[in-house]
Amino acid sequence: MDIPRIFTISESAHRIHNPFTAEKYATLGRVLRLTPEMHILDLGSGSGEMLCTWARDHQITGTGVDLSPLFTGQAKARALELKVSERVSFIHRDAAGYVAAEPCDIAACVGATWIAGGLEGTLALLRQSLKPGGMMLIGEPFWRRRPESDAVAQACGANAPEDFLALPELVGLFDERGYDVVEMVLADQEGWDRYEAAKWLTLRRWLEANPNDPFAPEVRSILTESPKRHVTYTREYVGWGVFALMPR
């Protein structure tokens, strides 16, 4: 049970597996007005940076669930490093369909809404783990600039322009589905650079260490094309943000 190999290679040195920076997560924790002993469920928790730093800075407790054994192991190590392992736990399993045994103050899926078949399925899944009066966090892409063709959308990581909404449309969708948007923090182009560009050195070092691996030609192709694709497409067309929602 694991995510595709290219992600465990390209993001093996990442602490954050999305376009947020440490500063953006600090801002998000502050504006959510976190208080000690709030419990947070994080589906698709990656290497655990959100839960671990919030446990350190705000004394929350949390549970993270992720499909990658590598990232789950890194999350546990980060909890030990920050001395919060008694406050947060990380589970290696498929987050699809995961519902907390006890309702949570915050139920989050930050950048992994594919786990429930997309945004709407993930909203429904998170709501099952939420206390009355609790908040949901959704990390989701949106178009800063709508692609002119399917080919441009695919270069941005989508299949077609219809896959993502513009920011006003995304916020409007939350309203239509019966949620108040009570906060949001948006990534910027620097965050995209840190997420995407950090992969390139990792890929290059992996190729140097594994020249005869059968996967090496694919890694070489990705490394060759990714910088050009990022500066031409992702950086210019794709926005990303975390939205705090409360059901009405």
C-alpha positions as protocol buffer text, in pm:
chain_id: "A"
residue {
  index: 1
  type: MET
  ca { x: 0 y: 0 z: 0 }
}
residue {
  index: 2
  type: ASP
  ca { x: 181 y: 308 z: -125 }
}
residue {
  index: 3
  type: ILE
  ca { x: 163 y: 613 z: -349 }
}
residue {
  index: 4
  type: PRO
  ca { x: 326 y: 612 z: -696 }
}
residue {
  index: 5
  type: ARG
  ca { x: 704 y: 576 z: -683 }
}
residue {
  index: 6
  type: ILE
  ca { x: 778 y: 906 z: -855 }
}
residue {
  index: 7
  type: PHE
  ca { x: 634 y: 1095 z: -557 }
}
residue {
  index: 8
  type: THR
  ca { x: 835 y: 900 z: -300 }
}
residue {
  index: 9
  type: ILE
  ca { x: 1146 y: 984 z: -501 }
}
residue {
  index: 10
  type: SER
  ca { x: 1079 y: 1345 z: -598 }
}
residue {
  index: 11
  type: GLU
  ca { x: 932 y: 1453 z: -263 }
}
residue {
  index: 12
  type: SER
  ca { x: 1147 y: 1242 z: -33 }
}
residue {
  index: 13
  type: ALA
  ca { x: 1326 y: 1554 z: 97 }
}
residue {
  index: 14
  type: HIS
  ca { x: 1007 y: 1760 z: 134 }
}
residue {
  index: 15
  type: ARG
  ca { x: 857 y: 1839 z: 470 }
}
residue {
  index: 16
  type: ILE
  ca { x: 552 y: 1996 z: 304 }
}
residue {
  index: 17
  type: HIS
  ca { x: 391 y: 1821 z: 6 }
}
residue {
  index: 18
  type: ASN
  ca { x: 200 y: 2117 z: -136 }
}
residue {
  index: 19
  type: PRO
  ca { x: 270 y: 2481 z: -232 }
}
residue {
  index: 20
  type: PHE
  ca { x: 250 y: 2607 z: 127 }
}
residue {
  index: 21
  type: THR
  ca { x: 562 y: 2719 z: 311 }
}
residue {
  index: 22
  type: ALA
  ca { x: 630 y: 2688 z: 683 }
}
residue {
  index: 23
  type: GLU
  ca { x: 531 y: 3054 z: 715 }
}
residue {
  index: 24
  type: LYS
  ca { x: 195 y: 2991 z: 546 }
}
residue {
  index: 25
  type: TYR
  ca { x: 120 y: 2705 z: 786 }
}
residue {
  index: 26
  type: ALA
  ca { x: 212 y: 2930 z: 1078 }
}
residue {
  index: 27
  type: THR
  ca { x: -27 y: 3196 z: 946 }
}
residue {
  index: 28
  type: LEU
  ca { x: -303 y: 2939 z: 902 }
}
residue {
  index: 29
  type: GLY
  ca { x: -263 y: 2808 z: 1255 }
}
residue {
  index: 30
  type: ARG
  ca { x: -277 y: 3161 z: 1392 }
}
residue {
  index: 31
  type: VAL
  ca { x: -584 y: 3277 z: 1198 }
}
residue {
  index: 32
  type: LEU
  ca { x: -778 y: 2961 z: 1289 }
}
residue {
  index: 33
  type: ARG
  ca { x: -743 y: 3067 z: 1654 }
}
residue {
  index: 34
  type: LEU
  ca { x: -625 y: 2724 z: 1761 }
}
residue {
  index: 35
  type: THR
  ca { x: -646 y: 2653 z: 2132 }
}
residue {
  index: 36
  type: PRO
  ca { x: -477 y: 2385 z: 2343 }
}
residue {
  index: 37
  type: GLU
  ca { x: -627 y: 2037 z: 2326 }
}
residue {
  index: 38
  type: MET
  ca { x: -823 y: 2096 z: 2007 }
}
residue {
  index: 39
  type: HIS
  ca { x: -810 y: 1768 z: 1816 }
}
residue {
  index: 40
  type: ILE
  ca { x: -736 y: 1770 z: 1443 }
}
residue {
  index: 41
  type: LEU
  ca { x: -780 y: 1488 z: 1194 }
}
residue {
  index: 42
  type: ASP
  ca { x: -559 y: 1525 z: 885 }
}
residue {
  index: 43
  type: LEU
  ca { x: -638 y: 1295 z: 592 }
}
residue {
  index: 44
  type: GLY
  ca { x: -344 y: 1273 z: 353 }
}
residue {
  index: 45
  type: SER
  ca { x: -109 y: 1405 z: 622 }
}
residue {
  index: 46
  type: GLY
  ca { x: 214 y: 1352 z: 427 }
}
residue {
  index: 47
  type: SER
  ca { x: 524 y: 1410 z: 638 }
}
residue {
  index: 48
  type: GLY
  ca { x: 321 y: 1557 z: 922 }
}
residue {
  index: 49
  type: GLU
  ca { x: 448 y: 1913 z: 924 }
}
residue {
  index: 50
  type: MET
  ca { x: 112 y: 2077 z: 984 }
}
residue {
  index: 51
  type: LEU
  ca { x: 15 y: 1864 z: 1283 }
}
residue {
  index: 52
  type: CYS
  ca { x: 364 y: 1857 z: 1433 }
}
residue {
  index: 53
  type: THR
  ca { x: 426 y: 2231 z: 1419 }
}
residue {
  index: 54
  type: TRP
  ca { x: 76 y: 2313 z: 1541 }
}
residue {
  index: 55
  type: ALA
  ca { x: 121 y: 2070 z: 1831 }
}
residue {
  index: 56
  type: ARG
  ca { x: 444 y: 2251 z: 1918 }
}
residue {
  index: 57
  type: ASP
  ca { x: 309 y: 2604 z: 1872 }
}
residue {
  index: 58
  type: HIS
  ca { x: -55 y: 2569 z: 1979 }
}
residue {
  index: 59
  type: GLN
  ca { x: -60 y: 2248 z: 2191 }
}
residue {
  index: 60
  type: ILE
  ca { x: -325 y: 2084 z: 1975 }
}
residue {
  index: 61
  type: THR
  ca { x: -356 y: 1707 z: 1950 }
}
residue {
  index: 62
  type: GLY
  ca { x: -392 y: 1533 z: 1616 }
}
residue {
  index: 63
  type: THR
  ca { x: -415 y: 1220 z: 1407 }
}
residue {
  index: 64
  type: GLY
  ca { x: -268 y: 1199 z: 1058 }
}
residue {
  index: 65
  type: VAL
  ca { x: -352 y: 931 z: 802 }
}
residue {
  index: 66
  type: ASP
  ca { x: -144 y: 877 z: 488 }
}
residue {
  index: 67
  type: LEU
  ca { x: -95 y: 611 z: 222 }
}
residue {
  index: 68
  type: SER
  ca { x: 284 y: 652 z: 197 }
}
residue {
  index: 69
  type: PRO
  ca { x: 494 y: 448 z: 440 }
}
residue {
  index: 70
  type: LEU
  ca { x: 790 y: 677 z: 370 }
}
residue {
  index: 71
  type: PHE
  ca { x: 601 y: 995 z: 453 }
}
residue {
  index: 72
  type: THR
  ca { x: 432 y: 837 z: 754 }
}
residue {
  index: 73
  type: GLY
  ca { x: 774 y: 738 z: 887 }
}
residue {
  index: 74
  type: GLN
  ca { x: 901 y: 1091 z: 829 }
}
residue {
  index: 75
  type: ALA
  ca { x: 599 y: 1231 z: 1015 }
}
residue {
  index: 76
  type: LYS
  ca { x: 671 y: 1013 z: 1318 }
}
residue {
  index: 77
  type: ALA
  ca { x: 1035 y: 1120 z: 1311 }
}
residue {
  index: 78
  type: ARG
  ca { x: 933 y: 1486 z: 1291 }
}
residue {
  index: 79
  type: ALA
  ca { x: 706 y: 1442 z: 1592 }
}
residue {
  index: 80
  type: LEU
  ca { x: 999 y: 1303 z: 1788 }
}
residue {
  index: 81
  type: GLU
  ca { x: 1225 y: 1584 z: 1670 }
}
residue {
  index: 82
  type: LEU
  ca { x: 978 y: 1850 z: 1785 }
}
residue {
  index: 83
  type: LYS
  ca { x: 901 y: 1659 z: 2107 }
}
residue {
  index: 84
  type: VAL
  ca { x: 529 y: 1631 z: 2030 }
}
residue {
  index: 85
  type: SER
  ca { x: 497 y: 1256 z: 1976 }
}
residue {
  index: 86
  type: GLU
  ca { x: 269 y: 1231 z: 2280 }
}
residue {
  index: 87
  type: ARG
  ca { x: 31 y: 1480 z: 2118 }
}
residue {
  index: 88
  type: VAL
  ca { x: 14 y: 1358 z: 1757 }
}
residue {
  index: 89
  type: SER
  ca { x: -2 y: 1015 z: 1598 }
}
residue {
  index: 90
  type: PHE
  ca { x: 35 y: 904 z: 1238 }
}
residue {
  index: 91
  type: ILE
  ca { x: -130 y: 605 z: 1074 }
}
residue {
  index: 92
  type: HIS
  ca { x: -14 y: 436 z: 754 }
}
residue {
  index: 93
  type: ARG
  ca { x: -329 y: 343 z: 566 }
}
residue {
  index: 94
  type: ASP
  ca { x: -554 y: 456 z: 285 }
}
residue {
  index: 95
  type: ALA
  ca { x: -736 y: 769 z: 402 }
}
residue {
  index: 96
  type: ALA
  ca { x: -1026 y: 702 z: 165 }
}
residue {
  index: 97
  type: GLY
  ca { x: -1331 y: 636 z: 381 }
}
residue {
  index: 98
  type: TYR
  ca { x: -1146 y: 704 z: 709 }
}
residue {
  index: 99
  type: VAL
  ca { x: -1376 y: 841 z: 979 }
}
residue {
  index: 100
  type: ALA
  ca { x: -1251 y: 937 z: 1325 }
}
residue {
  index: 101
  type: ALA
  ca { x: -1367 y: 721 z: 1614 }
}
residue {
  index: 102
  type: GLU
  ca { x: -1447 y: 1040 z: 1809 }
}
residue {
  index: 103
  type: PRO
  ca { x: -1563 y: 1365 z: 1645 }
}
residue {
  index: 104
  type: CYS
  ca { x: -1288 y: 1622 z: 1590 }
}
residue {
  index: 105
  type: ASP
  ca { x: -1264 y: 1998 z: 1632 }
}
residue {
  index: 106
  type: ILE
  ca { x: -1104 y: 2026 z: 1287 }
}
residue {
  index: 107
  type: ALA
  ca { x: -1117 y: 1771 z: 1003 }
}
residue {
  index: 108
  type: ALA
  ca { x: -867 y: 1846 z: 727 }
}
residue {
  index: 109
  type: CYS
  ca { x: -770 y: 1729 z: 383 }
}
residue {
  index: 110
  type: VAL
  ca { x: -500 y: 1963 z: 260 }
}
residue {
  index: 111
  type: GLY
  ca { x: -416 y: 1888 z: -100 }
}
residue {
  index: 112
  type: ALA
  ca { x: -543 y: 1531 z: -128 }
}
residue {
  index: 113
  type: THR
  ca { x: -911 y: 1556 z: -220 }
}
residue {
  index: 114
  type: TRP
  ca { x: -859 y: 1270 z: -465 }
}
residue {
  index: 115
  type: ILE
  ca { x: -892 y: 1038 z: -164 }
}
residue {
  index: 116
  type: ALA
  ca { x: -1273 y: 1063 z: -181 }
}
residue {
  index: 117
  type: GLY
  ca { x: -1310 y: 1104 z: -554 }
}
residue {
  index: 118
  type: GLY
  ca { x: -1276 y: 1481 z: -558 }
}
residue {
  index: 119
  type: LEU
  ca { x: -1378 y: 1791 z: -368 }
}
residue {
  index: 120
  type: GLU
  ca { x: -1743 y: 1708 z: -306 }
}
residue {
  index: 121
  type: GLY
  ca { x: -1672 y: 1354 z: -190 }
}
residue {
  index: 122
  type: THR
  ca { x: -1404 y: 1484 z: 46 }
}
residue {
  index: 123
  type: LEU
  ca { x: -1639 y: 1743 z: 195 }
}
residue {
  index: 124
  type: ALA
  ca { x: -1886 y: 1466 z: 272 }
}
residue {
  index: 125
  type: LEU
  ca { x: -1613 y: 1242 z: 417 }
}
residue {
  index: 126
  type: LEU
  ca { x: -1467 y: 1510 z: 645 }
}
residue {
  index: 127
  type: ARG
  ca { x: -1807 y: 1608 z: 775 }
}
residue {
  index: 128
  type: GLN
  ca { x: -1851 y: 1258 z: 920 }
}
residue {
  index: 129
  type: SER
  ca { x: -1557 y: 1323 z: 1157 }
}
residue {
  index: 130
  type: LEU
  ca { x: -1656 y: 1675 z: 1261 }
}
residue {
  index: 131
  type: LYS
  ca { x: -1795 y: 1792 z: 1594 }
}
residue {
  index: 132
  type: PRO
  ca { x: -2096 y: 2026 z: 1587 }
}
residue {
  index: 133
  type: GLY
  ca { x: -1949 y: 2373 z: 1550 }
}
residue {
  index: 134
  type: GLY
  ca { x: -1621 y: 2236 z: 1418 }
}
residue {
  index: 135
  type: MET
  ca { x: -1425 y: 2344 z: 1112 }
}
residue {
  index: 136
  type: MET
  ca { x: -1315 y: 2164 z: 798 }
}
residue {
  index: 137
  type: LEU
  ca { x: -993 y: 2251 z: 615 }
}
residue {
  index: 138
  type: ILE
  ca { x: -975 y: 2192 z: 241 }
}
residue {
  index: 139
  type: GLY
  ca { x: -656 y: 2248 z: 43 }
}
residue {
  index: 140
  type: GLU
  ca { x: -749 y: 2283 z: -323 }
}
residue {
  index: 141
  type: PRO
  ca { x: -610 y: 2421 z: -650 }
}
residue {
  index: 142
  type: PHE
  ca { x: -786 y: 2685 z: -856 }
}
residue {
  index: 143
  type: TRP
  ca { x: -711 y: 2866 z: -1179 }
}
residue {
  index: 144
  type: ARG
  ca { x: -527 y: 3195 z: -1148 }
}
residue {
  index: 145
  type: ARG
  ca { x: -558 y: 3207 z: -1526 }
}
residue {
  index: 146
  type: ARG
  ca { x: -790 y: 2974 z: -1712 }
}
residue {
  index: 147
  type: PRO
  ca { x: -606 y: 2756 z: -1968 }
}
residue {
  index: 148
  type: GLU
  ca { x: -678 y: 2819 z: -2331 }
}
residue {
  index: 149
  type: SER
  ca { x: -685 y: 2449 z: -2424 }
}
residue {
  index: 150
  type: ASP
  ca { x: -680 y: 2096 z: -2289 }
}
residue {
  index: 151
  type: ALA
  ca { x: -308 y: 2078 z: -2371 }
}
residue {
  index: 152
  type: VAL
  ca { x: -230 y: 2376 z: -2149 }
}
residue {
  index: 153
  type: ALA
  ca { x: -448 y: 2234 z: -1869 }
}
residue {
  index: 154
  type: GLN
  ca { x: -262 y: 1903 z: -1895 }
}
residue {
  index: 155
  type: ALA
  ca { x: 72 y: 2084 z: -1871 }
}
residue {
  index: 156
  type: CYS
  ca { x: -62 y: 2229 z: -1544 }
}
residue {
  index: 157
  type: GLY
  ca { x: -141 y: 1882 z: -1408 }
}
residue {
  index: 158
  type: ALA
  ca { x: -512 y: 1879 z: -1490 }
}
residue {
  index: 159
  type: ASN
  ca { x: -692 y: 1687 z: -1763 }
}
residue {
  index: 160
  type: ALA
  ca { x: -903 y: 1976 z: -1893 }
}
residue {
  index: 161
  type: PRO
  ca { x: -983 y: 2338 z: -1802 }
}
residue {
  index: 162
  type: GLU
  ca { x: -1303 y: 2215 z: -1635 }
}
residue {
  index: 163
  type: ASP
  ca { x: -1107 y: 2023 z: -1372 }
}
residue {
  index: 164
  type: PHE
  ca { x: -1041 y: 2334 z: -1160 }
}
residue {
  index: 165
  type: LEU
  ca { x: -1250 y: 2640 z: -1085 }
}
residue {
  index: 166
  type: ALA
  ca { x: -1148 y: 3004 z: -1069 }
}
residue {
  index: 167
  type: LEU
  ca { x: -1117 y: 3133 z: -712 }
}
residue {
  index: 168
  type: PRO
  ca { x: -1456 y: 3314 z: -708 }
}
residue {
  index: 169
  type: GLU
  ca { x: -1622 y: 3001 z: -847 }
}
residue {
  index: 170
  type: LEU
  ca { x: -1457 y: 2779 z: -585 }
}
residue {
  index: 171
  type: VAL
  ca { x: -1566 y: 3004 z: -298 }
}
residue {
  index: 172
  type: GLY
  ca { x: -1912 y: 3018 z: -453 }
}
residue {
  index: 173
  type: LEU
  ca { x: -1927 y: 2638 z: -466 }
}
residue {
  index: 174
  type: PHE
  ca { x: -1862 y: 2614 z: -93 }
}
residue {
  index: 175
  type: ASP
  ca { x: -2153 y: 2854 z: -36 }
}
residue {
  index: 176
  type: GLU
  ca { x: -2382 y: 2656 z: -266 }
}
residue {
  index: 177
  type: ARG
  ca { x: -2304 y: 2336 z: -75 }
}
residue {
  index: 178
  type: GLY
  ca { x: -2404 y: 2493 z: 256 }
}
residue {
  index: 179
  type: TYR
  ca { x: -2069 y: 2596 z: 405 }
}
residue {
  index: 180
  type: ASP
  ca { x: -1954 y: 2929 z: 542 }
}
residue {
  index: 181
  type: VAL
  ca { x: -1599 y: 3014 z: 438 }
}
residue {
  index: 182
  type: VAL
  ca { x: -1462 y: 3146 z: 768 }
}
residue {
  index: 183
  type: GLU
  ca { x: -1094 y: 3181 z: 674 }
}
residue {
  index: 184
  type: MET
  ca { x: -855 y: 3120 z: 387 }
}
residue {
  index: 185
  type: VAL
  ca { x: -481 y: 3134 z: 331 }
}
residue {
  index: 186
  type: LEU
  ca { x: -354 y: 3126 z: -26 }
}
residue {
  index: 187
  type: ALA
  ca { x: -21 y: 3001 z: -157 }
}
residue {
  index: 188
  type: ASP
  ca { x: 188 y: 3231 z: -374 }
}
residue {
  index: 189
  type: GLN
  ca { x: 437 y: 3178 z: -657 }
}
residue {
  index: 190
  type: GLU
  ca { x: 724 y: 3149 z: -410 }
}
residue {
  index: 191
  type: GLY
  ca { x: 538 y: 2860 z: -249 }
}
residue {
  index: 192
  type: TRP
  ca { x: 501 y: 2691 z: -587 }
}
residue {
  index: 193
  type: ASP
  ca { x: 873 y: 2739 z: -647 }
}
residue {
  index: 194
  type: ARG
  ca { x: 962 y: 2581 z: -316 }
}
residue {
  index: 195
  type: TYR
  ca { x: 732 y: 2285 z: -379 }
}
residue {
  index: 196
  type: GLU
  ca { x: 827 y: 2222 z: -742 }
}
residue {
  index: 197
  type: ALA
  ca { x: 1188 y: 2339 z: -762 }
}
residue {
  index: 198
  type: ALA
  ca { x: 1287 y: 2146 z: -451 }
}
residue {
  index: 199
  type: LYS
  ca { x: 1208 y: 1827 z: -643 }
}
residue {
  index: 200
  type: TRP
  ca { x: 1470 y: 1890 z: -908 }
}
residue {
  index: 201
  type: LEU
  ca { x: 1778 y: 1859 z: -688 }
}
residue {
  index: 202
  type: THR
  ca { x: 1628 y: 1550 z: -524 }
}
residue {
  index: 203
  type: LEU
  ca { x: 1570 y: 1393 z: -867 }
}
residue {
  index: 204
  type: ARG
  ca { x: 1921 y: 1478 z: -984 }
}
residue {
  index: 205
  type: ARG
  ca { x: 2080 y: 1327 z: -672 }
}
residue {
  index: 206
  type: TRP
  ca { x: 1863 y: 1016 z: -711 }
}
residue {
  index: 207
  type: LEU
  ca { x: 1978 y: 975 z: -1073 }
}
residue {
  index: 208
  type: GLU
  ca { x: 2341 y: 1007 z: -969 }
}
residue {
  index: 209
  type: ALA
  ca { x: 2292 y: 739 z: -704 }
}
residue {
  index: 210
  type: ASN
  ca { x: 2077 y: 505 z: -919 }
}
residue {
  index: 211
  type: PRO
  ca { x: 2201 y: 526 z: -1279 }
}
residue {
  index: 212
  type: ASN
  ca { x: 2108 y: 165 z: -1361 }
}
residue {
  index: 213
  type: ASP
  ca { x: 1765 y: 159 z: -1200 }
}
residue {
  index: 214
  type: PRO
  ca { x: 1496 y: 65 z: -1455 }
}
residue {
  index: 215
  type: PHE
  ca { x: 1303 y: 373 z: -1344 }
}
residue {
  index: 216
  type: ALA
  ca { x: 1595 y: 606 z: -1424 }
}
residue {
  index: 217
  type: PRO
  ca { x: 1488 y: 697 z: -1782 }
}
residue {
  index: 218
  type: GLU
  ca { x: 1148 y: 814 z: -1657 }
}
residue {
  index: 219
  type: VAL
  ca { x: 1308 y: 1015 z: -1378 }
}
residue {
  index: 220
  type: ARG
  ca { x: 1550 y: 1169 z: -1629 }
}
residue {
  index: 221
  type: SER
  ca { x: 1262 y: 1270 z: -1856 }
}
residue {
  index: 222
  type: ILE
  ca { x: 1070 y: 1429 z: -1567 }
}
residue {
  index: 223
  type: LEU
  ca { x: 1377 y: 1620 z: -1449 }
}
residue {
  index: 224
  type: THR
  ca { x: 1443 y: 1752 z: -1799 }
}
residue {
  index: 225
  type: GLU
  ca { x: 1089 y: 1873 z: -1858 }
}
residue {
  index: 226
  type: SER
  ca { x: 973 y: 1983 z: -1512 }
}
residue {
  index: 227
  type: PRO
  ca { x: 1158 y: 2318 z: -1481 }
}
residue {
  index: 228
  type: LYS
  ca { x: 1031 y: 2436 z: -1821 }
}
residue {
  index: 229
  type: ARG
  ca { x: 677 y: 2320 z: -1750 }
}
residue {
  index: 230
  type: HIS
  ca { x: 674 y: 2483 z: -1407 }
}
residue {
  index: 231
  type: VAL
  ca { x: 786 y: 2829 z: -1519 }
}
residue {
  index: 232
  type: THR
  ca { x: 566 y: 2823 z: -1831 }
}
residue {
  index: 233
  type: TYR
  ca { x: 248 y: 2675 z: -1689 }
}
residue {
  index: 234
  type: THR
  ca { x: 206 y: 2582 z: -1321 }
}
residue {
  index: 235
  type: ARG
  ca { x: 358 y: 2900 z: -1183 }
}
residue {
  index: 236
  type: GLU
  ca { x: 142 y: 3122 z: -1404 }
}
residue {
  index: 237
  type: TYR
  ca { x: -188 y: 2937 z: -1426 }
}
residue {
  index: 238
  type: VAL
  ca { x: -247 y: 2749 z: -1101 }
}
residue {
  index: 239
  type: GLY
  ca { x: -338 y: 2894 z: -763 }
}
residue {
  index: 240
  type: TRP
  ca { x: -376 y: 2694 z: -444 }
}
residue {
  index: 241
  type: GLY
  ca { x: -517 y: 2763 z: -102 }
}
residue {
  index: 242
  type: VAL
  ca { x: -650 y: 2623 z: 224 }
}
residue {
  index: 243
  type: PHE
  ca { x: -1010 y: 2714 z: 301 }
}
residue {
  index: 244
  type: ALA
  ca { x: -1167 y: 2688 z: 646 }
}
residue {
  index: 245
  type: LEU
  ca { x: -1533 y: 2589 z: 626 }
}
residue {
  index: 246
  type: MET
  ca { x: -1814 y: 2555 z: 878 }
}
residue {
  index: 247
  type: PRO
  ca { x: -2139 y: 2379 z: 787 }
}
residue {
  index: 248
  type: ARG
  ca { x: -2449 y: 2595 z: 815 }
}
